[in-house]
PDB file of C-alpha atoms and ligand atoms in Angstrom:
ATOM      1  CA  UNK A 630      -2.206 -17.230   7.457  1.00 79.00           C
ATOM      2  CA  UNK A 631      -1.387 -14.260   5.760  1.00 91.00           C
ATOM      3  CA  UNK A 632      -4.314 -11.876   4.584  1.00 92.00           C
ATOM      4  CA  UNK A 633      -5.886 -10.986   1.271  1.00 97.00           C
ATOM      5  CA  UNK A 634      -6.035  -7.287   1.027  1.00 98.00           C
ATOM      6  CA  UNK A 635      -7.198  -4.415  -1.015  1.00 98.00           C
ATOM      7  CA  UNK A 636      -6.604  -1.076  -0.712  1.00 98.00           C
ATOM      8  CA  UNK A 637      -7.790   1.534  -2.354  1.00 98.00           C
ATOM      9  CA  UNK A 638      -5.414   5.056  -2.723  1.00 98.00           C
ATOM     10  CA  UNK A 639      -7.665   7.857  -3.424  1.00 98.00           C
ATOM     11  CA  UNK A 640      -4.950  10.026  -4.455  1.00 98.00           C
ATOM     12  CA  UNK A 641      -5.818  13.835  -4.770  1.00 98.00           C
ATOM     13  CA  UNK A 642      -9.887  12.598  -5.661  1.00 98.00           C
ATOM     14  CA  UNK A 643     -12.723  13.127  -3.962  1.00 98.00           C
ATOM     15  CA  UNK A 644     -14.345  16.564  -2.193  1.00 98.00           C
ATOM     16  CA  UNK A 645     -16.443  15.558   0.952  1.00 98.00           C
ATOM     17  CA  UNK A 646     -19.448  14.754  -0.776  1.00 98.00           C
ATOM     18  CA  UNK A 647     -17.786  12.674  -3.730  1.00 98.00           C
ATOM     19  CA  UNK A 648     -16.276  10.480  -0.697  1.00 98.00           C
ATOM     20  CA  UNK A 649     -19.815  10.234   1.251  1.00 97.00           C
ATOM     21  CA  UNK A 650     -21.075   9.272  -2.209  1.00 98.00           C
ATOM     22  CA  UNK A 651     -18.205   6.675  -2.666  1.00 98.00           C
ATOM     23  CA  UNK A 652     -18.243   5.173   1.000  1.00 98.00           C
ATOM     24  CA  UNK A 653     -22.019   4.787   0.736  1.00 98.00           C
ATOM     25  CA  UNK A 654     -21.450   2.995  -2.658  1.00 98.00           C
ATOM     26  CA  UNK A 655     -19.389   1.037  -0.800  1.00 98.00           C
ATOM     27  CA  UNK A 656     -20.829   0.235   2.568  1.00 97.00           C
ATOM     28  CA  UNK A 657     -24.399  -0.893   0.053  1.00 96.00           C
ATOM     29  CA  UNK A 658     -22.170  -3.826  -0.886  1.00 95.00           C
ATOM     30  CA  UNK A 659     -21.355  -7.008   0.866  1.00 94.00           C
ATOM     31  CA  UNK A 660     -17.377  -7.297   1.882  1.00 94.00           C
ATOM     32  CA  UNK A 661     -16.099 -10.927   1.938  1.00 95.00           C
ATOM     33  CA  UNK A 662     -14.761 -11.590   5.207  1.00 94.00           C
ATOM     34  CA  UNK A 663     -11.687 -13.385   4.206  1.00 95.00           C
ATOM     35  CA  UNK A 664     -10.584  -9.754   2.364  1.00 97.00           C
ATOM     36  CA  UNK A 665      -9.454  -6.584   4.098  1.00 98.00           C
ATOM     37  CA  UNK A 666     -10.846  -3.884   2.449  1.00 98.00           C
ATOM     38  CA  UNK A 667      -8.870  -0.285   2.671  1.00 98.00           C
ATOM     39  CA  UNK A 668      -9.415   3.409   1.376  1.00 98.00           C
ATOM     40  CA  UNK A 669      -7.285   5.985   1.590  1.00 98.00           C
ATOM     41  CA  UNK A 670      -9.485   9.469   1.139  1.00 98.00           C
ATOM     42  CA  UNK A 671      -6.972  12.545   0.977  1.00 98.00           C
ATOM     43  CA  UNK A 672      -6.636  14.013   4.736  1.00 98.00           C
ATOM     44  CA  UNK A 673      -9.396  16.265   4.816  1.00 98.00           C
ATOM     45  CA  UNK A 674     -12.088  13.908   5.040  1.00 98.00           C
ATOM     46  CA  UNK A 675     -10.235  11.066   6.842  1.00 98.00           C
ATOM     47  CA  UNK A 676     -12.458  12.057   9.753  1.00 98.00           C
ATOM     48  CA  UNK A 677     -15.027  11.575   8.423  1.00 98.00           C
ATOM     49  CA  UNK A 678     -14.459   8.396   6.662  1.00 98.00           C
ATOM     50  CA  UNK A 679     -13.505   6.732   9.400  1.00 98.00           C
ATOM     51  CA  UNK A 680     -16.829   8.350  11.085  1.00 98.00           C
ATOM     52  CA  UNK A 681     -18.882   6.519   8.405  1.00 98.00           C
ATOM     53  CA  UNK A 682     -17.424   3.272   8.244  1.00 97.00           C
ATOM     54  CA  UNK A 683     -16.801   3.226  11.724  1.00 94.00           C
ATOM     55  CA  UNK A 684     -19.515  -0.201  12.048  1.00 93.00           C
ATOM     56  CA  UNK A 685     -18.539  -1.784   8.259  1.00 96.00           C
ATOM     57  CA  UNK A 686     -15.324  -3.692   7.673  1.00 96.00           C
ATOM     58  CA  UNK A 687     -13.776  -1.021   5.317  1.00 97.00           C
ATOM     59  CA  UNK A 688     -10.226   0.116   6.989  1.00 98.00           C
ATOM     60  CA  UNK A 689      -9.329   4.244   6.498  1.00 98.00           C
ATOM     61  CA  UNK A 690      -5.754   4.675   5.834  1.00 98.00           C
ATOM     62  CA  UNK A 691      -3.990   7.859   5.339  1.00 98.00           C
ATOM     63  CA  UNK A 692      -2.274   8.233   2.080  1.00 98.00           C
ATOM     64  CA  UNK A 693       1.091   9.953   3.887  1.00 98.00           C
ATOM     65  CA  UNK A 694       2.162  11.273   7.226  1.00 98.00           C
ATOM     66  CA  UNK A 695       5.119  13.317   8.096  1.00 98.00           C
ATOM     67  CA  UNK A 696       7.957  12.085  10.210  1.00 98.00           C
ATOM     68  CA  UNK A 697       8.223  14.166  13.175  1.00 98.00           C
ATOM     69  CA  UNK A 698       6.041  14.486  16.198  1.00 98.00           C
ATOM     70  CA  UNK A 699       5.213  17.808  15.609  1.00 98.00           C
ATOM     71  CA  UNK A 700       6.699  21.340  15.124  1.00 98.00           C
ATOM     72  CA  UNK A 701       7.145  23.578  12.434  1.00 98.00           C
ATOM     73  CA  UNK A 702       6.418  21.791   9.436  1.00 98.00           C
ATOM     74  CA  UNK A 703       4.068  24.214   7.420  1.00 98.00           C
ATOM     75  CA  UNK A 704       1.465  21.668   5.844  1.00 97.00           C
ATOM     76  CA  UNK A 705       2.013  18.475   7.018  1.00 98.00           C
ATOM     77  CA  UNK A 706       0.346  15.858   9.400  1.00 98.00           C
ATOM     78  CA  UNK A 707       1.498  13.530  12.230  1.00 98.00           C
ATOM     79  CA  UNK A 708       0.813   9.956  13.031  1.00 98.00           C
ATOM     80  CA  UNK A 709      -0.254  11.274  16.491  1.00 98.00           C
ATOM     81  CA  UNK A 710      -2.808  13.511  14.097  1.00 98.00           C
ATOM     82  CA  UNK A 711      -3.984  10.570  12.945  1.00 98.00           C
ATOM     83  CA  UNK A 712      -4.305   8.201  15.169  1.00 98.00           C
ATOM     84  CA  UNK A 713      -6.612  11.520  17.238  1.00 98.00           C
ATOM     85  CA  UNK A 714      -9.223  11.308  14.400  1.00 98.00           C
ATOM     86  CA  UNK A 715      -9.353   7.116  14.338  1.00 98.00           C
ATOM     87  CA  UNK A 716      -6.965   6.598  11.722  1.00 98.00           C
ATOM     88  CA  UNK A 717      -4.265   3.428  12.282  1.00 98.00           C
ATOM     89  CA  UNK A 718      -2.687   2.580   9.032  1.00 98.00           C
ATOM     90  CA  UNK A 719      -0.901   4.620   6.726  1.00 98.00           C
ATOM     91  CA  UNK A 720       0.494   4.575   2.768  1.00 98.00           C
ATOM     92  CA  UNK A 721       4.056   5.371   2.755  1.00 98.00           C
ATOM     93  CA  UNK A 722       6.413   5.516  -0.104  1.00 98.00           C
ATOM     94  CA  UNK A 723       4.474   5.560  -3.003  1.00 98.00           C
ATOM     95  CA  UNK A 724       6.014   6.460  -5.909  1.00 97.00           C
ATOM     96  CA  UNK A 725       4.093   9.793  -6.507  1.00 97.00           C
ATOM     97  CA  UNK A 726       5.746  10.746  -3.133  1.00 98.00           C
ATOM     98  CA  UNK A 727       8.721   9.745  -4.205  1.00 97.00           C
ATOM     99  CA  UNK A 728       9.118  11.357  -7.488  1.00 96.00           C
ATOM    100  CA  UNK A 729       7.029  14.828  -6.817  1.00 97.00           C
ATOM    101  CA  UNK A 730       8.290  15.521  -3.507  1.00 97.00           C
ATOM    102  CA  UNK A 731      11.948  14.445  -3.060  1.00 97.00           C
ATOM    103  CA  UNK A 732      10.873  11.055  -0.888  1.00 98.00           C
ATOM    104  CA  UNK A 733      14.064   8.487  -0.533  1.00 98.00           C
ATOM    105  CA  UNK A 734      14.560   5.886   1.249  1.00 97.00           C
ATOM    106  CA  UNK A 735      16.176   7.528   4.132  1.00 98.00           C
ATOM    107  CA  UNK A 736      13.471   9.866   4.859  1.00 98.00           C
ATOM    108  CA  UNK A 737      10.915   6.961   4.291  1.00 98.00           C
ATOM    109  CA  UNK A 738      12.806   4.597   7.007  1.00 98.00           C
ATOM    110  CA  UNK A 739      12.318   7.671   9.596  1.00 98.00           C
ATOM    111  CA  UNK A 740       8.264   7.912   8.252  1.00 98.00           C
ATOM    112  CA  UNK A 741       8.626   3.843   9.205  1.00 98.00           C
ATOM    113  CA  UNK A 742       9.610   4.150  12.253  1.00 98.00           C
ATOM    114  CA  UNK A 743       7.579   6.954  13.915  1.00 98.00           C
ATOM    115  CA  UNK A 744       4.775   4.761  12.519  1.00 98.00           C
ATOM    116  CA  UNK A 745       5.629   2.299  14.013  1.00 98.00           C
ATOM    117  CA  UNK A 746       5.809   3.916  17.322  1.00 98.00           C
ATOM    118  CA  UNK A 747       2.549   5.047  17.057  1.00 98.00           C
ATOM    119  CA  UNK A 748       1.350   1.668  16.668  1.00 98.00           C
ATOM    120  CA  UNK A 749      -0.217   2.260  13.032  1.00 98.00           C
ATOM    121  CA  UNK A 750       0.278  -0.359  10.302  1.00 98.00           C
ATOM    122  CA  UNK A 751       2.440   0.624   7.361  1.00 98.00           C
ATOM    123  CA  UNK A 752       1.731   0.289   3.521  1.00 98.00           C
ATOM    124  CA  UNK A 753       5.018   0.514   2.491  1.00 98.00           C
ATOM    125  CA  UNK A 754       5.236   1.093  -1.450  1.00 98.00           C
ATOM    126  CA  UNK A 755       7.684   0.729  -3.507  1.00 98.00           C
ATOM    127  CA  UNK A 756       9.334  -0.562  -7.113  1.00 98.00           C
ATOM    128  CA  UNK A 757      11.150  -0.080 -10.347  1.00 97.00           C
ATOM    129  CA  UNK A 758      11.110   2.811 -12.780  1.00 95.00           C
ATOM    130  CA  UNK A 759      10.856   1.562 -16.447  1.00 94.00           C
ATOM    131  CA  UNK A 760      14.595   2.068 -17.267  1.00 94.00           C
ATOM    132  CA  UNK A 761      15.329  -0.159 -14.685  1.00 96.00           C
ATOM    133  CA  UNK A 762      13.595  -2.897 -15.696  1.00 94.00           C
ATOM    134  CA  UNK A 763      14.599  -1.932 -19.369  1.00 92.00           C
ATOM    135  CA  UNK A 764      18.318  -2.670 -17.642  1.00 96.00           C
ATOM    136  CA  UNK A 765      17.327  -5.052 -15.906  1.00 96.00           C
ATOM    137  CA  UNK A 766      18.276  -3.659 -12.624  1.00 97.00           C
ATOM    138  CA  UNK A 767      14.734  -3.985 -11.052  1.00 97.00           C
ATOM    139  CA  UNK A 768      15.671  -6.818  -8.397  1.00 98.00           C
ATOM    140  CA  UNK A 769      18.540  -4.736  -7.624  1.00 98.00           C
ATOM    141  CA  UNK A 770      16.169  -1.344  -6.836  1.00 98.00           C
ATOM    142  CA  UNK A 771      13.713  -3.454  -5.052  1.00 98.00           C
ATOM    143  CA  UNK A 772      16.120  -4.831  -2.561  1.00 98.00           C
ATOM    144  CA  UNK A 773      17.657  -1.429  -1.862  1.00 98.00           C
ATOM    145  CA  UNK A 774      14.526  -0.377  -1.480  1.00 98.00           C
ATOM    146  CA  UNK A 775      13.108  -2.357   0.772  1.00 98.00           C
ATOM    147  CA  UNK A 776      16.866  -2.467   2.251  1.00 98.00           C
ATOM    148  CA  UNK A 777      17.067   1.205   3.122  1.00 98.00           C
ATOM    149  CA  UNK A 778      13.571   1.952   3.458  1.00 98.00           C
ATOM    150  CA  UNK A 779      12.320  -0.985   5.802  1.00 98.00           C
ATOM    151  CA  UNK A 780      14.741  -3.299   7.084  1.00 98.00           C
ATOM    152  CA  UNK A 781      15.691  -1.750   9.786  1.00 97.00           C
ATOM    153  CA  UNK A 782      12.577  -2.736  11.636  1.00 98.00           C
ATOM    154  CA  UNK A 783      12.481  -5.402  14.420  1.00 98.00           C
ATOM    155  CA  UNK A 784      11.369  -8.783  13.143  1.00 97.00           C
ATOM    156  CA  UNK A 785       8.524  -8.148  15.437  1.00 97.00           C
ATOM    157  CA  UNK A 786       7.422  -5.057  13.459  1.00 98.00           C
ATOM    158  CA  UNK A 787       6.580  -7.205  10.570  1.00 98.00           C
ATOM    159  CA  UNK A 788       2.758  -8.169  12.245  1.00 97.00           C
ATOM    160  CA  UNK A 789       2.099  -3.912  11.671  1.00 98.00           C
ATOM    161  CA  UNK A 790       3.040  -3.831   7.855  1.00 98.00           C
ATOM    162  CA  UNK A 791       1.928  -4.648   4.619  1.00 98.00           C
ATOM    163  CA  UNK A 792       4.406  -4.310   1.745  1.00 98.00           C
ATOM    164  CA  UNK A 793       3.215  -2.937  -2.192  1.00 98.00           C
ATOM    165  CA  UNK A 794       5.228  -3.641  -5.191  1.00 98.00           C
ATOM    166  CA  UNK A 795       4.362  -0.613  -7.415  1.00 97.00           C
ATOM    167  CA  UNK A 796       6.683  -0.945 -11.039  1.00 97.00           C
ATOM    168  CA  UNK A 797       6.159   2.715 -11.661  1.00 95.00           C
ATOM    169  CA  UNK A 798       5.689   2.179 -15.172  1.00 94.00           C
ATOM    170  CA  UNK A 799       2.332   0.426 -14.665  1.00 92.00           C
ATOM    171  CA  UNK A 800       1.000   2.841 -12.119  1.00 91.00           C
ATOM    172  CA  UNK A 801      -1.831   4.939 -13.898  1.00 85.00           C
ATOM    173  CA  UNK A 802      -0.423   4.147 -17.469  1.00 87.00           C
ATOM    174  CA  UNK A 803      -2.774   1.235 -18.074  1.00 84.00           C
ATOM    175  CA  UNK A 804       0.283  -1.168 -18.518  1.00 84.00           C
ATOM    176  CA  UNK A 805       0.019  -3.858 -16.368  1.00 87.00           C
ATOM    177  CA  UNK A 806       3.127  -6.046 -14.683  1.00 91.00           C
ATOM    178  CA  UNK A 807       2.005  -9.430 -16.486  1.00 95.00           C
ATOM    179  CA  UNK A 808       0.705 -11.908 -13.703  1.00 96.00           C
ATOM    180  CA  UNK A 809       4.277 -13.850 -14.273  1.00 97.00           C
ATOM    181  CA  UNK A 810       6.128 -10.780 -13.653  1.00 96.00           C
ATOM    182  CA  UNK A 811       4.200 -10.300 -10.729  1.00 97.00           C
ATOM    183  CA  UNK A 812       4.803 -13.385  -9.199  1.00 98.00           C
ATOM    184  CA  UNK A 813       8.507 -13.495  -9.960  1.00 98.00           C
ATOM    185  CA  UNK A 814       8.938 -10.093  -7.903  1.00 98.00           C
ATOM    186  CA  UNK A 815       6.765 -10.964  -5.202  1.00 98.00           C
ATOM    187  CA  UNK A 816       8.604 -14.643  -4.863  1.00 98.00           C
ATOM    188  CA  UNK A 817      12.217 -12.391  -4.842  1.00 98.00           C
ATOM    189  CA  UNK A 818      10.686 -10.586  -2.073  1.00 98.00           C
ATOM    190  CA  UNK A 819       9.159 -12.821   0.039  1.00 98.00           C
ATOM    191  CA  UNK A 820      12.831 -14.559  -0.152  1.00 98.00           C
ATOM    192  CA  UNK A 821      14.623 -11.295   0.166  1.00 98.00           C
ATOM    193  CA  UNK A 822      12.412 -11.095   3.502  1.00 98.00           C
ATOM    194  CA  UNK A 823      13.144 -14.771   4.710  1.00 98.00           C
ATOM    195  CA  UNK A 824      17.185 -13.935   4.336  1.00 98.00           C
ATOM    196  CA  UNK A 825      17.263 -10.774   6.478  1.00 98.00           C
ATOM    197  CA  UNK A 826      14.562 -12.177   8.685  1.00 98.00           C
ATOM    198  CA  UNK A 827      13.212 -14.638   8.800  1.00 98.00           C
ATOM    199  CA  UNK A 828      11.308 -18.012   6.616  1.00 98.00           C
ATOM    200  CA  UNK A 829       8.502 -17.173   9.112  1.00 97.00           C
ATOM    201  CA  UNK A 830       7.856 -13.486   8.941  1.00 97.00           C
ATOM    202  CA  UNK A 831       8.072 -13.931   5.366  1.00 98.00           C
ATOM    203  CA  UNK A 832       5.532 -16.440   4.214  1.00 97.00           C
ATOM    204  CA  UNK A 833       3.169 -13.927   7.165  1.00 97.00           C
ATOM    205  CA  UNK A 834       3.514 -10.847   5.601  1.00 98.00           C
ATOM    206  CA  UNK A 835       1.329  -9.540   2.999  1.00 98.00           C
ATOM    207  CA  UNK A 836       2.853  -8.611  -0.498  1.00 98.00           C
ATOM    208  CA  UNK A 837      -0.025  -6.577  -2.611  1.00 98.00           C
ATOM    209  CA  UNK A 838       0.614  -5.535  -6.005  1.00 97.00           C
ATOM    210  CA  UNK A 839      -0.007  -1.921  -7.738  1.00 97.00           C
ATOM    211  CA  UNK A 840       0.017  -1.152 -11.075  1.00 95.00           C
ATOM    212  CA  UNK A 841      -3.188  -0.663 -13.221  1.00 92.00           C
ATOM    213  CA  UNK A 842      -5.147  -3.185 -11.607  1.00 96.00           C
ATOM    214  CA  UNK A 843      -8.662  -3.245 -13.073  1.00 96.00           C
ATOM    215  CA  UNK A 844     -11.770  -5.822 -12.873  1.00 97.00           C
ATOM    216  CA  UNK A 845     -10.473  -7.442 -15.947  1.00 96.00           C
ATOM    217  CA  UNK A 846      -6.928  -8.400 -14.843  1.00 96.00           C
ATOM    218  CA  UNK A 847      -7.399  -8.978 -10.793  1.00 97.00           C
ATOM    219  CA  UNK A 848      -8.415 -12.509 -10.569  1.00 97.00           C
ATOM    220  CA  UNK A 849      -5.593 -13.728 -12.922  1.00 97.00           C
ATOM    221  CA  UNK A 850      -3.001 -11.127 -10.787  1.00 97.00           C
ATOM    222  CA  UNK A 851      -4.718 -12.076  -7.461  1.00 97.00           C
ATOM    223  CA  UNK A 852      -4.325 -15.819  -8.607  1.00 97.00           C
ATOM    224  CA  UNK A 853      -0.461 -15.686  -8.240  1.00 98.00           C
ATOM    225  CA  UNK A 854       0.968 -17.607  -5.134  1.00 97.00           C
ATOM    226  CA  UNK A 855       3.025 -14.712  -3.835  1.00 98.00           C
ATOM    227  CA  UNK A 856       0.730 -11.770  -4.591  1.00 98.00           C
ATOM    228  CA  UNK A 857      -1.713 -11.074  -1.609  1.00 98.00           C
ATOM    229  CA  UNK A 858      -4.135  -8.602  -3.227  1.00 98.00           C
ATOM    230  CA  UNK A 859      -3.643  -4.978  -4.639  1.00 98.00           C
ATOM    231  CA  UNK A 860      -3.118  -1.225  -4.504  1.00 98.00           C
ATOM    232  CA  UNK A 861      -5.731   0.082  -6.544  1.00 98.00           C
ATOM    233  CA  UNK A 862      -5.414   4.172  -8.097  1.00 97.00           C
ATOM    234  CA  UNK A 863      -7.867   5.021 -11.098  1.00 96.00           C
ATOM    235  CA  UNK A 864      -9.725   1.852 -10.088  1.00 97.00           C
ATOM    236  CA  UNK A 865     -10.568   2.850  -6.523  1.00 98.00           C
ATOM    237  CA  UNK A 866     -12.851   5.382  -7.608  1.00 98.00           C
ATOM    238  CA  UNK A 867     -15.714   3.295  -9.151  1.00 98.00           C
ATOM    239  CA  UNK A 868     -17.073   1.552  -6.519  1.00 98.00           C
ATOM    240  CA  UNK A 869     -17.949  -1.045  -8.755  1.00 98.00           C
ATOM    241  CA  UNK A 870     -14.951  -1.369 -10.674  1.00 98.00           C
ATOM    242  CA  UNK A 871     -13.404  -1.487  -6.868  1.00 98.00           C
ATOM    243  CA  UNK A 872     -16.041  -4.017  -5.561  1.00 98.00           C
ATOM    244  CA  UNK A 873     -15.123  -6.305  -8.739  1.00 98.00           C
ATOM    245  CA  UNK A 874     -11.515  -6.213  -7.793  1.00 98.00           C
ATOM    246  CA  UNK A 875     -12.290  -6.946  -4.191  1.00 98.00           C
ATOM    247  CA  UNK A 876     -14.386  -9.716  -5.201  1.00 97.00           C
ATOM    248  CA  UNK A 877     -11.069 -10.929  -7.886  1.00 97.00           C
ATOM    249  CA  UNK A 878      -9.950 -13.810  -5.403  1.00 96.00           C
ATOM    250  CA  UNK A 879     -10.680 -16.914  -6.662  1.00 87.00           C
TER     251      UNK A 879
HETATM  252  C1  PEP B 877      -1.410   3.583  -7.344  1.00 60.33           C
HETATM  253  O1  PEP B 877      -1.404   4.794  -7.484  1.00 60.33           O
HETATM  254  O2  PEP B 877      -1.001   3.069  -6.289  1.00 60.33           O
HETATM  255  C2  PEP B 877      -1.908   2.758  -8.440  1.00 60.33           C
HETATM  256  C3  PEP B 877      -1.664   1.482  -8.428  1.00 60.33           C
HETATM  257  O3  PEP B 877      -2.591   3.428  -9.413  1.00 60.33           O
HETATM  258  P1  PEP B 877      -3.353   2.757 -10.681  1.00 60.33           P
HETATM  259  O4  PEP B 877      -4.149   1.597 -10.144  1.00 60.33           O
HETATM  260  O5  PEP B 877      -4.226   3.838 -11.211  1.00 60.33           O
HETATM  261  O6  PEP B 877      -2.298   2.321 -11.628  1.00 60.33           O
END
């Protein structure tokens, strides 16, 4: 059975004490066990996130990591970073990284893989622009996407990732992928999945959708067959507008 997830990507939010105050907001609250519940602080106070929900079931992610080991690489962090300071499951690939800091999908299938050999779970976003979809070209960009950004993982390395369909046109605009459009996408993926893998690793993995989700919309977007549970930006920072969508499954 695969699981129902929510993840919450702090983005560039949150000094120290805004993400104590938000994690305590959090931990207060009870977490349905049949959800996985994920927040990704920025990487200064991943330590100590994972410090405070170290005995709740809330999962730290990072929101990036860099590809190599280690070495000169003024600014950036490694898996092997961390994974040192508790941290086992990482965003990669979201569109922010991939329009504001030159992120394709070559240089995301090398984040995938040293990942992967780290052991950490992936997030692995992706998904259309809005000219795309305007030409109609978004199942074509989604399966290069995934294509040249994550198939070139063993059929094994399916149990350490979860896949996010962003459309970048609904991510922090307040335009929402309708819960049909949703579905269709996630369906085309799951299928995509089953034809270079396999009908098995498909229907396991989890497929969570990005895009504006708020309390309002979740249950009907959480409702779909194929969609698995969501990415959440502007929402994530509200711990009650983030509880509410946690709480979305029906
Ligand atoms: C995101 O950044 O991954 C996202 C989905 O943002 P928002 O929920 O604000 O659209």
């Amino acid at each position: 059975m695969r699981k129902q997830i929510v993840a919450g990507n702090w983005k560039m939010n949150c000094d120290l004490a805004e993400t104590e105050a938000l994690l305590n907001a959090l931990k207060s609250q009870i977490i349905p066990e049949s959800t996985q519940v994920m927040v990704a602080p920025p990487y200064t106070n991943l330590q100590h996130a994972f410090q405070s929900v170290k005995d709740h079931p809330i999962t730290v992610a990072a929101q990036n990591m860099h590809q190599a080991e280690n070495g000169a690489y003024t600014g950036e962090v490694s898996a092997a970073m961390l994974k040192s300071v508790g941290i086992k499951h990482v965003i990669l690939g979201h569109s922010e990284r991939r329009a504001y800091f030159g992120e394709n999908n070559a240089l995301l299938a090398e984040k995938v893989a040293t990942a992967l050999r780290h052991d950490m779970t992936v997030i692995f976003c992706f998904g259309e622009e809005l000219t795309d979809r305007q030409h109609g070209r978004e199942f074509d960009v989604v399966k290069d996407q995934l294509k040249h950004g994550i198939f070139q993982i063993s059929e094994n390395d399916w149990k350490q990732v979860i896949l996010a369909y962003e459309p970048v046109w609904a991510i922090g605009t307040g335009e929402t992928a309708s819960p049909e459009q949703a579905q269709e996408m996630h369906a085309f993926i799951r299928r995509t999945i089953a034809e270079h893998f396999s009908e098995a690793t498909a229907k396991e993995v989890s497929i969570l959708y990005g895009g504006s989700v708020k309390p309002g919309n979740a249950t009907e977007i959480f409702g779909k067959e194929d969609v698995d549970g969501g990415l959440i930006g502007g929402a994530s920072l509200d711990a009650e507008s983030f509880m509410a969508i946690v709480n979305a499954f029906k």
